[in-house]
CSV table of C-alpha atoms and ligand atoms in Angstrom, one decimal:
chain,number,residue,atom,x,y,z
A,1,MET,CA,-23.8,-35.1,12.8
A,2,THR,CA,-27.0,-33.9,14.8
A,3,SER,CA,-30.2,-33.8,13.8
A,4,SER,CA,-30.3,-29.5,13.8
A,5,GLN,CA,-27.0,-30.0,11.8
A,6,LEU,CA,-28.8,-32.7,9.4
A,7,SER,CA,-32.1,-30.1,8.8
A,8,THR,CA,-29.8,-27.7,7.7
A,9,LYS,CA,-28.3,-29.7,5.6
A,10,SER,CA,-31.4,-31.1,3.9
A,11,GLN,CA,-32.2,-27.5,3.8
A,12,ALA,CA,-29.4,-26.8,1.1
A,13,TRP,CA,-29.9,-30.3,-0.8
A,14,SER,CA,-33.4,-32.6,-1.1
A,15,ALA,CA,-35.6,-35.1,0.6
A,16,LEU,CA,-33.6,-37.2,-2.4
A,17,PHE,CA,-30.6,-37.7,0.8
A,18,SER,CA,-31.5,-41.0,2.7
A,19,GLU,CA,-28.4,-41.2,5.1
A,20,PRO,CA,-26.3,-38.3,6.5
A,21,MET,CA,-22.8,-37.8,5.3
A,22,SER,CA,-20.0,-38.8,8.1
A,23,GLU,CA,-18.2,-35.8,10.3
A,24,LEU,CA,-14.7,-37.0,8.1
A,25,VAL,CA,-16.2,-36.7,4.5
A,26,GLN,CA,-18.6,-33.4,6.0
A,27,ARG,CA,-14.6,-31.8,6.5
A,28,TYR,CA,-13.6,-33.4,3.5
A,29,THR,CA,-15.6,-32.1,1.4
A,30,ALA,CA,-16.2,-29.0,2.6
A,31,SER,CA,-14.6,-25.7,1.0
A,32,VAL,CA,-16.4,-23.2,3.3
A,33,GLY,CA,-13.3,-23.0,5.8
A,34,PHE,CA,-11.1,-21.1,3.4
A,35,ASP,CA,-13.6,-20.3,0.3
A,36,GLN,CA,-15.7,-17.3,2.8
A,37,ARG,CA,-12.8,-15.3,1.8
A,38,LEU,CA,-14.8,-14.6,-1.9
A,39,TRP,CA,-17.6,-13.6,0.4
A,40,ARG,CA,-17.8,-10.4,-0.6
A,41,ALA,CA,-17.6,-11.2,-4.5
A,42,ASP,CA,-20.2,-13.8,-3.7
A,43,ILE,CA,-22.8,-11.0,-2.6
A,44,GLN,CA,-22.5,-8.8,-5.1
A,45,GLY,CA,-22.4,-11.3,-7.5
A,46,SER,CA,-25.8,-11.8,-6.2
A,47,LEU,CA,-26.9,-8.8,-5.8
A,48,ALA,CA,-26.1,-7.9,-9.9
A,49,HIS,CA,-28.2,-10.9,-10.7
A,50,ALA,CA,-30.9,-10.6,-8.4
A,51,GLU,CA,-31.2,-7.4,-10.1
A,52,MET,CA,-31.4,-8.7,-13.2
A,53,LEU,CA,-33.6,-10.4,-12.7
A,54,THR,CA,-35.9,-8.1,-11.8
A,55,ALA,CA,-35.7,-6.2,-14.2
A,56,GLN,CA,-37.0,-9.4,-16.4
A,57,GLY,CA,-39.7,-9.4,-14.3
A,58,ILE,CA,-38.3,-13.2,-13.2
A,59,ILE,CA,-39.0,-12.3,-9.2
A,60,GLY,CA,-40.4,-8.9,-7.9
A,61,ALA,CA,-39.0,-5.9,-6.9
A,62,GLN,CA,-40.3,-6.4,-2.9
A,63,ASP,CA,-37.9,-10.2,-3.9
A,64,LEU,CA,-35.0,-7.5,-4.8
A,65,ALA,CA,-35.6,-4.9,-2.0
A,66,ASP,CA,-35.6,-7.9,1.3
A,67,ILE,CA,-32.1,-9.5,-0.9
A,68,ARG,CA,-30.7,-6.2,-0.6
A,69,ARG,CA,-31.8,-5.9,3.0
A,70,GLY,CA,-30.4,-9.1,3.7
A,71,MET,CA,-27.6,-9.0,2.2
A,72,ALA,CA,-26.7,-5.7,3.7
A,73,GLN,CA,-26.8,-7.2,6.8
A,74,ILE,CA,-24.8,-10.3,6.0
A,75,THR,CA,-22.1,-8.0,5.2
A,76,GLN,CA,-22.1,-6.3,8.5
A,77,GLU,CA,-22.2,-9.5,9.9
A,78,ILE,CA,-19.5,-10.6,8.3
A,79,GLU,CA,-17.4,-7.6,8.4
A,80,ASN,CA,-17.8,-7.8,12.4
A,81,GLY,CA,-16.7,-11.6,13.0
A,82,ALA,CA,-20.5,-12.3,14.2
A,83,PHE,CA,-21.3,-14.3,10.5
A,84,ASP,CA,-22.0,-18.0,11.4
A,85,TRP,CA,-20.1,-20.3,9.5
A,86,LYS,CA,-21.9,-23.6,9.3
A,87,LEU,CA,-19.8,-26.7,7.9
A,88,ALA,CA,-22.7,-28.6,7.5
A,89,LEU,CA,-23.7,-25.7,4.5
A,90,GLU,CA,-20.7,-26.6,3.1
A,91,ASP,CA,-19.3,-23.9,1.1
A,92,VAL,CA,-19.5,-19.6,1.2
A,93,HIS,CA,-22.7,-19.8,-1.0
A,94,LEU,CA,-24.6,-21.9,0.6
A,95,ASN,CA,-24.0,-20.6,3.9
A,96,ILE,CA,-25.2,-16.9,2.5
A,97,GLU,CA,-27.9,-18.1,1.0
A,98,ALA,CA,-29.3,-20.0,4.3
A,99,ARG,CA,-28.7,-16.7,5.9
A,100,LEU,CA,-30.6,-14.8,3.3
A,101,THR,CA,-33.5,-17.6,3.4
A,102,GLN,CA,-33.2,-16.9,7.2
A,103,LEU,CA,-33.4,-13.2,7.1
A,104,VAL,CA,-35.9,-12.1,4.5
A,105,GLY,CA,-37.5,-15.5,3.6
A,106,ASP,CA,-38.8,-16.4,0.4
A,107,ALA,CA,-37.1,-13.7,-1.4
A,108,GLY,CA,-33.9,-15.7,-0.2
A,109,LYS,CA,-35.3,-18.6,-2.3
A,110,ARG,CA,-35.8,-17.1,-5.3
A,111,LEU,CA,-32.5,-16.0,-5.1
A,112,HIS,CA,-30.8,-19.1,-7.1
A,113,THR,CA,-33.5,-18.9,-9.6
A,114,GLY,CA,-31.9,-19.4,-13.3
A,115,ARG,CA,-28.5,-19.9,-11.1
A,116,SER,CA,-26.1,-22.9,-9.6
A,117,ARG,CA,-22.9,-22.5,-7.8
A,118,ASN,CA,-21.6,-23.9,-11.0
A,119,ASP,CA,-21.3,-20.6,-12.6
A,120,GLN,CA,-21.5,-19.0,-9.2
A,121,VAL,CA,-18.4,-20.2,-8.3
A,122,ALA,CA,-16.8,-19.1,-11.0
A,123,THR,CA,-18.1,-15.7,-11.1
A,124,ASP,CA,-17.4,-15.0,-7.6
A,125,ILE,CA,-13.1,-16.2,-8.5
A,126,ARG,CA,-13.0,-14.0,-11.5
A,127,LEU,CA,-14.3,-11.2,-9.8
A,128,TRP,CA,-11.5,-11.7,-6.6
A,129,LEU,CA,-9.0,-13.0,-8.8
A,130,ARG,CA,-9.2,-9.3,-10.7
A,131,GLY,CA,-9.5,-7.3,-7.2
A,132,GLU,CA,-6.6,-9.5,-7.0
A,133,ILE,CA,-4.4,-8.8,-9.8
A,134,ASP,CA,-5.2,-4.6,-9.7
A,135,LEU,CA,-3.4,-4.9,-6.4
A,136,LEU,CA,0.1,-6.8,-7.3
A,137,SER,CA,-0.3,-4.5,-10.5
A,138,SER,CA,0.2,-1.7,-8.5
A,139,LEU,CA,2.8,-3.5,-6.5
A,140,LEU,CA,4.4,-4.2,-9.0
A,141,ARG,CA,4.3,-0.6,-10.5
A,142,GLU,CA,5.6,0.6,-6.9
A,143,LEU,CA,8.6,-2.5,-6.4
A,144,GLN,CA,9.8,-1.1,-9.9
A,145,LEU,CA,9.7,2.1,-8.7
A,146,THR,CA,11.5,1.8,-6.0
A,147,LEU,CA,14.5,-0.4,-8.3
A,148,LEU,CA,14.0,3.1,-9.9
A,149,GLU,CA,14.6,5.3,-7.2
A,150,VAL,CA,18.1,3.5,-6.5
A,151,ALA,CA,19.0,3.1,-9.6
A,152,GLU,CA,18.9,7.1,-10.2
A,153,ARG,CA,21.5,6.7,-7.3
A,154,HIS,CA,23.7,4.6,-8.6
A,155,VAL,CA,24.0,5.4,-12.3
A,156,GLU,CA,28.1,6.1,-12.1
A,157,VAL,CA,28.8,3.1,-9.4
A,158,VAL,CA,30.6,0.3,-11.5
A,159,LEU,CA,30.1,-3.2,-10.5
A,160,PRO,CA,31.3,-6.4,-12.3
A,161,GLY,CA,28.8,-8.4,-14.9
A,162,PHE,CA,29.0,-11.7,-14.6
A,163,THR,CA,28.6,-14.6,-16.9
A,164,HIS,CA,29.0,-17.7,-15.7
A,165,LEU,CA,29.5,-15.8,-12.1
A,166,GLN,CA,33.2,-15.2,-13.4
A,167,VAL,CA,34.0,-11.7,-13.8
A,168,ALA,CA,32.9,-10.9,-17.5
A,169,GLN,CA,32.7,-6.9,-18.0
A,170,PRO,CA,31.7,-3.9,-15.8
A,171,VAL,CA,28.6,-2.9,-15.8
A,172,SER,CA,26.8,0.0,-13.8
A,173,PHE,CA,25.0,-0.7,-11.0
A,174,ALA,CA,22.1,1.1,-12.3
A,175,HIS,CA,22.3,-0.7,-15.4
A,176,HIS,CA,21.3,-4.4,-13.4
A,177,LEU,CA,18.6,-3.3,-11.1
A,178,LEU,CA,17.3,-2.3,-14.5
A,179,ALA,CA,17.1,-5.3,-15.9
A,180,TYR,CA,14.8,-6.2,-13.1
A,181,VAL,CA,12.6,-3.3,-13.6
A,182,GLU,CA,12.5,-4.2,-16.9
A,183,MET,CA,11.1,-8.3,-16.1
A,184,PHE,CA,9.2,-6.9,-13.5
A,185,SER,CA,7.7,-4.9,-15.9
A,186,ARG,CA,6.7,-7.9,-18.1
A,187,ASP,CA,5.0,-9.4,-14.8
A,188,GLU,CA,2.6,-6.7,-14.7
A,189,GLN,CA,1.9,-7.1,-18.3
A,190,ARG,CA,1.6,-10.7,-17.9
A,191,LEU,CA,-0.9,-10.1,-15.3
A,192,GLN,CA,-2.6,-6.7,-17.2
A,193,ASP,CA,-3.2,-9.6,-20.3
A,194,ALA,CA,-4.7,-12.6,-18.2
A,195,ARG,CA,-7.3,-10.2,-16.6
A,196,ARG,CA,-8.7,-9.3,-19.8
A,197,ARG,CA,-9.8,-13.6,-19.8
A,198,VAL,CA,-10.1,-13.4,-16.4
A,199,ASN,CA,-12.7,-10.3,-16.2
A,200,GLN,CA,-15.7,-12.3,-18.4
A,201,LEU,CA,-18.7,-13.7,-16.9
A,202,PRO,CA,-19.9,-17.1,-16.5
A,203,LEU,CA,-22.7,-16.2,-14.4
A,204,GLY,CA,-26.0,-17.4,-16.7
A,205,SER,CA,-24.5,-20.6,-17.6
A,206,ALA,CA,-26.5,-22.1,-15.0
A,207,ALA,CA,-25.6,-25.3,-13.4
A,208,LEU,CA,-24.0,-26.6,-17.3
A,209,ALA,CA,-26.5,-26.1,-20.4
A,210,GLY,CA,-28.0,-22.4,-19.4
A,211,THR,CA,-30.8,-21.8,-18.6
A,212,THR,CA,-34.7,-21.6,-18.7
A,213,TYR,CA,-35.4,-17.7,-17.5
A,214,PRO,CA,-35.0,-15.0,-20.2
A,215,LEU,CA,-31.7,-13.5,-18.5
A,216,GLU,CA,-30.0,-10.5,-19.4
A,217,ARG,CA,-26.3,-12.0,-19.3
A,218,GLU,CA,-24.5,-8.4,-20.1
A,219,ARG,CA,-26.6,-6.6,-17.7
A,220,VAL,CA,-24.9,-8.2,-15.2
A,221,ALA,CA,-21.6,-8.3,-16.8
A,222,ARG,CA,-22.0,-4.3,-17.2
A,223,ALA,CA,-23.1,-4.5,-13.2
A,224,LEU,CA,-20.4,-6.4,-12.5
A,225,GLY,CA,-17.7,-4.3,-14.9
A,226,MET,CA,-16.7,-7.2,-16.3
A,227,ASP,CA,-15.6,-7.0,-20.1
A,228,GLY,CA,-18.3,-9.8,-21.5
A,229,VAL,CA,-19.9,-12.9,-20.5
A,230,CYS,CA,-17.9,-16.1,-21.2
A,231,ALA,CA,-19.9,-17.6,-24.9
A,232,ASN,CA,-20.6,-21.1,-23.4
A,233,SER,CA,-22.1,-22.2,-21.0
A,234,LEU,CA,-20.3,-25.8,-20.6
A,235,ASP,CA,-16.5,-23.7,-21.0
A,236,ALA,CA,-18.0,-21.2,-18.4
A,237,VAL,CA,-18.9,-23.5,-15.3
A,238,SER,CA,-16.1,-25.9,-15.8
A,239,ASP,CA,-12.7,-24.5,-17.4
A,240,ARG,CA,-9.9,-23.1,-14.5
A,241,ASP,CA,-7.6,-21.7,-17.7
A,242,PHE,CA,-7.7,-18.1,-16.1
A,243,ALA,CA,-6.7,-18.7,-12.9
A,244,ILE,CA,-3.7,-21.6,-14.5
A,245,GLU,CA,-3.2,-18.2,-16.5
A,246,PHE,CA,-2.5,-16.4,-13.7
A,247,THR,CA,-0.3,-18.4,-11.4
A,248,ALA,CA,1.8,-18.8,-13.9
A,249,ALA,CA,2.8,-15.1,-14.4
A,250,ALA,CA,2.8,-15.0,-10.7
A,251,SER,CA,5.2,-17.5,-10.8
A,252,LEU,CA,7.3,-16.4,-13.1
A,253,CYS,CA,6.9,-13.1,-11.6
A,254,MET,CA,8.5,-15.1,-8.3
A,255,VAL,CA,10.7,-16.8,-10.3
A,256,HIS,CA,12.5,-12.9,-10.9
A,257,VAL,CA,11.9,-12.8,-7.3
A,258,SER,CA,14.1,-15.4,-6.5
A,259,ARG,CA,17.0,-14.3,-8.9
A,260,LEU,CA,16.8,-11.1,-7.6
A,261,SER,CA,16.5,-13.2,-3.8
A,262,GLU,CA,19.7,-14.8,-4.5
A,263,GLU,CA,21.8,-11.7,-5.7
A,264,LEU,CA,21.1,-9.9,-2.8
A,265,ILE,CA,22.2,-13.1,-0.8
A,266,LEU,CA,25.6,-12.9,-2.9
A,267,TRP,CA,25.5,-9.4,-2.6
A,268,MET,CA,25.6,-9.0,1.3
A,269,SER,CA,27.9,-12.4,2.0
A,270,GLN,CA,31.2,-11.1,3.5
A,271,ASN,CA,33.4,-11.9,0.1
A,272,PHE,CA,31.3,-9.3,-2.0
A,273,ALA,CA,30.2,-6.9,0.4
A,274,PHE,CA,28.6,-5.4,-2.1
A,275,ILE,CA,25.2,-4.3,-0.4
A,276,ARG,CA,23.9,-4.6,3.3
A,277,ILE,CA,20.6,-5.0,4.0
A,278,ALA,CA,18.7,-3.3,7.0
A,279,ASP,CA,18.4,-6.0,10.4
A,280,ARG,CA,14.6,-5.9,10.1
A,281,PHE,CA,15.0,-8.9,7.5
A,282,THR,CA,17.6,-10.5,8.8
A,283,THR,CA,18.0,-13.4,12.1
A,284,GLY,CA,20.4,-14.1,13.8
A,285,SER,CA,21.8,-17.5,14.8
A,286,SER,CA,21.2,-19.8,17.9
A,287,ILE,CA,24.7,-20.4,18.3
A,288,MET,CA,27.2,-18.3,16.0
A,289,PRO,CA,27.0,-14.3,17.5
A,290,GLN,CA,28.4,-12.9,14.5
A,291,LYS,CA,25.7,-14.1,12.1
A,292,LYS,CA,23.1,-12.0,10.3
A,293,ASN,CA,21.3,-14.1,7.6
A,294,PRO,CA,19.6,-13.1,4.9
A,295,ASP,CA,16.0,-14.9,6.1
A,296,VAL,CA,13.8,-13.0,4.1
A,297,PRO,CA,15.6,-13.1,0.5
A,298,GLU,CA,16.3,-16.9,1.6
A,299,LEU,CA,13.0,-17.5,2.2
A,300,ALA,CA,11.5,-15.8,-1.0
A,301,ARG,CA,13.9,-18.0,-3.5
A,302,GLY,CA,11.9,-21.0,-1.1
A,303,LYS,CA,8.5,-19.7,-1.8
A,304,THR,CA,9.0,-19.6,-5.5
A,305,GLY,CA,8.9,-23.3,-5.5
A,306,ARG,CA,5.3,-23.3,-3.5
A,307,VAL,CA,4.0,-20.7,-6.0
A,308,VAL,CA,5.4,-23.0,-9.0
A,309,GLY,CA,4.3,-26.4,-7.0
A,310,HIS,CA,0.9,-24.7,-7.4
A,311,LEU,CA,1.0,-24.0,-10.2
A,312,MET,CA,1.3,-27.4,-11.0
A,313,ALA,CA,-1.3,-28.5,-8.6
A,314,LEU,CA,-3.7,-26.2,-11.0
A,315,LEU,CA,-2.9,-27.8,-14.3
A,316,MET,CA,-2.8,-31.5,-12.5
A,317,LEU,CA,-6.0,-30.2,-11.2
A,318,MET,CA,-7.4,-29.4,-15.0
A,319,LYS,CA,-6.0,-32.4,-16.8
A,320,GLY,CA,-7.8,-34.9,-17.5
A,321,GLN,CA,-11.4,-33.3,-16.4
A,322,PRO,CA,-14.4,-34.6,-18.8
A,323,LEU,CA,-16.8,-31.5,-19.1
A,324,ALA,CA,-18.6,-29.4,-17.6
A,325,TYR,CA,-18.2,-28.9,-13.5
A,326,ASN,CA,-16.8,-31.9,-11.4
A,327,LYS,CA,-15.5,-31.2,-8.3
A,328,ASP,CA,-11.7,-31.6,-8.5
A,329,ASN,CA,-13.2,-28.2,-9.4
A,330,GLN,CA,-13.0,-26.5,-5.7
A,331,GLU,CA,-9.6,-27.2,-5.2
A,332,ASP,CA,-8.8,-24.8,-7.7
A,333,LYS,CA,-8.9,-22.4,-4.6
A,334,GLU,CA,-6.0,-23.1,-2.2
A,335,PRO,CA,-3.5,-23.3,-4.6
A,336,LEU,CA,-5.2,-19.7,-6.1
A,337,PHE,CA,-5.1,-18.4,-3.0
A,338,ASP,CA,-1.8,-19.2,-1.0
A,339,THR,CA,-0.5,-17.9,-5.3
A,340,VAL,CA,-2.3,-14.7,-4.1
A,341,ASP,CA,-1.1,-14.7,-0.4
A,342,THR,CA,2.5,-15.1,-1.2
A,343,LEU,CA,3.1,-13.0,-4.2
A,344,ARG,CA,0.8,-10.4,-2.3
A,345,ASP,CA,3.1,-10.6,0.5
A,346,THR,CA,6.6,-10.7,-1.4
A,347,LEU,CA,6.3,-7.6,-2.5
A,348,ARG,CA,5.3,-5.9,0.2
A,349,ILE,CA,8.4,-7.1,2.1
A,350,PHE,CA,10.6,-6.2,-1.2
A,351,ILE,CA,9.3,-2.9,-1.4
A,352,ASP,CA,9.8,-1.9,2.0
A,353,MET,CA,13.8,-4.4,2.1
A,354,ILE,CA,15.1,-2.1,-1.2
A,355,GLY,CA,13.8,1.6,-1.4
A,356,GLY,CA,12.9,1.6,3.0
A,357,GLN,CA,10.0,3.9,4.0
A,358,PRO,CA,9.1,6.9,4.0
A,359,ASN,CA,10.6,9.2,7.1
A,360,PRO,CA,8.0,10.4,9.0
A,361,ALA,CA,9.5,13.9,9.5
A,362,THR,CA,11.8,14.8,6.4
A,363,GLY,CA,9.4,12.3,3.4
A,364,ALA,CA,12.9,11.4,2.3
A,365,LYS,CA,13.0,7.4,2.6
A,366,GLU,CA,14.8,5.4,5.3
A,367,GLY,CA,16.3,2.1,5.8
A,368,GLY,CA,16.8,0.3,2.4
A,369,ILE,CA,19.5,-1.5,1.1
A,370,THR,CA,23.1,0.4,1.9
A,371,VAL,CA,25.0,-0.1,-1.2
A,372,ASN,CA,28.8,-0.5,-1.2
A,373,PRO,CA,30.5,1.2,-4.0
A,374,GLN,CA,34.1,1.1,-2.9
A,375,ALA,CA,33.7,-3.1,-2.5
A,376,MET,CA,32.0,-3.4,-5.9
A,377,GLU,CA,34.3,-1.3,-7.7
A,378,GLN,CA,36.9,-3.3,-6.0
A,379,ALA,CA,35.6,-6.3,-7.1
A,380,ALA,CA,35.3,-4.8,-10.6
A,381,GLN,CA,39.0,-4.2,-10.5
A,382,LYS,CA,40.0,-8.3,-10.5
A,383,GLY,CA,39.3,-10.6,-13.5
A,384,HIS,CA,40.5,-8.7,-16.0
A,385,ALA,CA,36.9,-7.4,-16.5
A,386,THR,CA,38.1,-5.2,-19.2
A,387,ALA,CA,40.0,-7.4,-21.3
A,388,THR,CA,36.7,-7.1,-24.0
A,389,ASP,CA,37.4,-3.3,-23.9
A,390,LEU,CA,41.4,-4.0,-24.9
A,391,ALA,CA,40.8,-6.3,-28.0
A,392,ASP,CA,38.0,-3.6,-29.5
A,393,TYR,CA,40.5,-1.1,-28.5
A,394,LEU,CA,42.5,-3.4,-31.2
A,395,VAL,CA,40.3,-3.9,-33.6
A,396,LYS,CA,39.6,-0.4,-34.1
A,397,LYS,CA,43.9,0.1,-34.3
A,398,GLY,CA,43.0,-2.6,-37.6
A,399,LEU,CA,43.6,-5.6,-35.9
A,400,PRO,CA,40.4,-8.9,-37.2
A,401,PHE,CA,39.1,-9.4,-33.9
A,402,ARG,CA,40.0,-13.0,-33.6
A,403,ASP,CA,43.3,-12.0,-33.4
A,404,ALA,CA,42.6,-9.2,-30.6
A,405,HIS,CA,41.2,-11.5,-28.4
A,406,GLU,CA,44.5,-13.9,-29.0
A,407,THR,CA,46.2,-10.7,-28.0
A,408,VAL,CA,44.6,-9.8,-25.4
A,409,ALA,CA,44.1,-13.5,-24.5
A,410,SER,CA,47.9,-13.4,-23.5
A,411,ALA,CA,48.3,-10.2,-22.0
A,412,VAL,CA,45.5,-11.5,-19.1
A,413,LYS,CA,47.8,-14.2,-19.2
A,414,SER,CA,50.7,-12.0,-17.9
A,415,ALA,CA,49.5,-10.1,-15.8
A,416,SER,CA,47.9,-12.9,-14.1
A,417,ALA,CA,51.2,-14.5,-14.2
A,418,ARG,CA,52.3,-11.2,-12.6
A,419,GLY,CA,49.7,-11.2,-10.1
A,420,CYS,CA,48.6,-8.2,-11.4
A,421,ASP,CA,44.9,-7.4,-13.3
A,422,LEU,CA,45.2,-6.3,-17.0
A,423,SER,CA,44.3,-2.8,-16.7
A,424,GLU,CA,47.5,-2.8,-14.3
A,425,LEU,CA,50.0,-4.4,-16.5
A,426,PRO,CA,52.6,-0.9,-17.8
A,427,LEU,CA,52.7,0.3,-20.9
A,428,PRO,CA,55.7,-1.1,-22.0
A,429,ALA,CA,54.5,-4.8,-21.1
A,430,LEU,CA,51.6,-4.0,-22.8
A,431,ARG,CA,52.8,-3.2,-25.8
A,432,GLU,CA,55.1,-6.4,-26.1
A,433,PHE,CA,51.5,-8.1,-27.0
A,434,HIS,CA,51.2,-5.4,-29.3
A,435,PRO,CA,52.4,-2.4,-30.6
A,436,ALA,CA,50.0,-0.6,-31.6
A,437,ILE,CA,48.8,0.2,-27.7
A,438,GLU,CA,49.8,3.6,-26.9
A,439,GLN,CA,48.9,5.3,-23.8
A,440,ASP,CA,45.7,6.4,-24.7
A,441,VAL,CA,44.8,2.4,-23.7
A,442,TYR,CA,44.4,3.5,-20.5
A,443,GLU,CA,41.4,5.2,-20.8
A,444,VAL,CA,40.2,2.0,-22.7
A,445,LEU,CA,40.9,-0.3,-19.7
A,446,SER,CA,39.6,1.9,-16.7
A,447,LEU,CA,36.1,0.9,-15.3
A,448,GLN,CA,34.5,4.1,-16.0
A,449,GLY,CA,36.2,3.9,-19.7
A,450,SER,CA,34.7,0.6,-20.5
A,451,LEU,CA,31.1,1.8,-19.2
A,452,ASN,CA,31.4,4.9,-21.6
A,453,ALA,CA,32.1,2.8,-24.3
A,454,ARG,CA,29.3,0.8,-24.2
A,455,ASP,CA,27.0,3.6,-25.5
A,456,THR,CA,24.6,1.3,-27.6
A,457,LEU,CA,20.8,1.7,-27.2
A,458,GLY,CA,20.0,-0.8,-23.9
A,459,GLY,CA,24.3,-0.3,-23.2
A,460,THR,CA,25.7,0.0,-19.8
A,461,ALA,CA,26.6,3.5,-20.7
A,462,PRO,CA,25.6,6.4,-18.2
A,463,THR,CA,24.2,8.0,-20.8
A,464,GLN,CA,22.1,4.7,-21.6
A,465,VAL,CA,21.2,4.0,-18.1
A,466,ARG,CA,19.6,7.6,-17.4
A,467,ALA,CA,17.8,7.5,-20.8
A,468,GLN,CA,16.5,4.2,-19.6
A,469,ILE,CA,15.6,5.3,-16.2
A,470,ALA,CA,13.9,8.8,-18.2
A,471,ARG,CA,11.4,5.4,-20.1
A,472,HIS,CA,10.5,3.8,-17.5
A,473,ARG,CA,9.9,7.3,-15.1
A,474,VAL,CA,7.2,8.7,-17.3
A,475,ARG,CA,5.8,4.9,-18.2
A,476,LEU,CA,5.3,4.0,-14.3
A,477,GLU,CA,3.9,7.7,-14.3
A,478,SER,CA,1.8,7.6,-16.9
A,479,ALA,CA,0.2,4.4,-15.9
A,480,GLY,CA,-0.2,6.0,-12.2
A,481,LEU,CA,1.6,5.5,-9.1
A,482,PRO,CA,-0.2,3.8,-5.9
B,1,LIG,N1,-17.9,-25.1,-3.2
B,1,LIG,C1,-17.9,-25.4,-4.6
B,1,LIG,C2,-16.9,-25.0,-5.4
B,1,LIG,O1,-15.5,-24.6,-4.9
B,1,LIG,C3,-19.3,-24.8,-5.6
B,1,LIG,C4,-19.3,-25.2,-6.9
B,1,LIG,C5,-20.2,-26.9,-6.2
B,1,LIG,N2,-21.2,-27.0,-7.5
B,1,LIG,C6,-21.4,-28.2,-7.1
B,1,LIG,N3,-21.8,-29.0,-8.5
B,1,LIG,N4,-21.4,-28.8,-6.4
B,1,LIG,O2,-16.2,-25.4,-6.4
């Protein structure tokens, strides 16, 4: 460390320190390399604090004017990339405060009255995260809307529904997509719920015990648009449960994305050929000239592990920490930032990959997934997908369900032996299994018949699917679209 760095450093601390940090320890302890992204929240929090200090008569009106002027200049410098971030000043807070003092003198030194970096950093993360939650929520709504638009065009398209990845029953492709709309809608709700606990003000807790100055914390909370103040100073400066909660919600959202990714990957394999995704989301192979690999959904699936890893990191970071603030907490930032970045990029890419982009000339979206209804339908015609429908048909003719199940199992066995689908067995062959079977059975055994029959709330019948779509549309439109 040079002597000039040392002297900047000793401004941040005090004469108490008799030896400088090594370069390595400085790098090890500094967070400015990553926490600079909190700068806007840091300045916002400082201005609200300074305004309150002035209103309470703790600092003078001239101090406030100076602080505002200095912060305006710092804002410009950071925005223009002209701000000189110094590792020796450890973090975003000390960097901004040191520059402020350089610019406006004593007023800059008064800003930290009644405040500590402990309540400052907790406030900054909360303010920053609140903004990110709002952005992520609007992206989640956009993704739901995108899925809804694709669903609207494919209500009558049938694909095999699977359980255990074995053909189970036919479902509408729209119904399948709407399952993800439900998941992403709950993800959005979870973010909004976490937001209420994120949006509480730590400032005024000072280092850990509160402060001797007559602060008016509610005023600062109002100025920052926060819902309330943290009620216990020890808790306010030390817990990061709000970040953990957010990361848990983000992890669940990524888990949903990874399920969708897995399906997209399966559906676009040659053996399914249910969909295609645009070339801009795929890559070729360096050796196999025919390949188009679904890299984007695969990466999204992989990045889910990364986000869940961040959740584990944050949980372990908090575990066993005694009250109140400990430097461990500085390690909250990188996992949290990377969670936000990963989820934000993933959602943006999925919106585009699924829905495409508006053509500037026509306004119609182009370049989203392409659906192959024939391939889906053909696949649904394999695997005796309407066997349950035949059992239900027999029940309606008076058989107990267990007997009907057994009867149909024999019919399926016979169809398999003939190498055809249950729905393709001729009537005399079907009647061998039960005399109550009549010509009307073929409607029951058809894919559309099977769909139409599932007309209960939440079922896959087109009338139900259209009702789901209408309900989601009203919900998303009333929430305001991005
Ligand atoms: N950079 C620190 C963090 O991220 C700020 C708070 C430091 N407080 C302290 N007492 N050392 O947590």
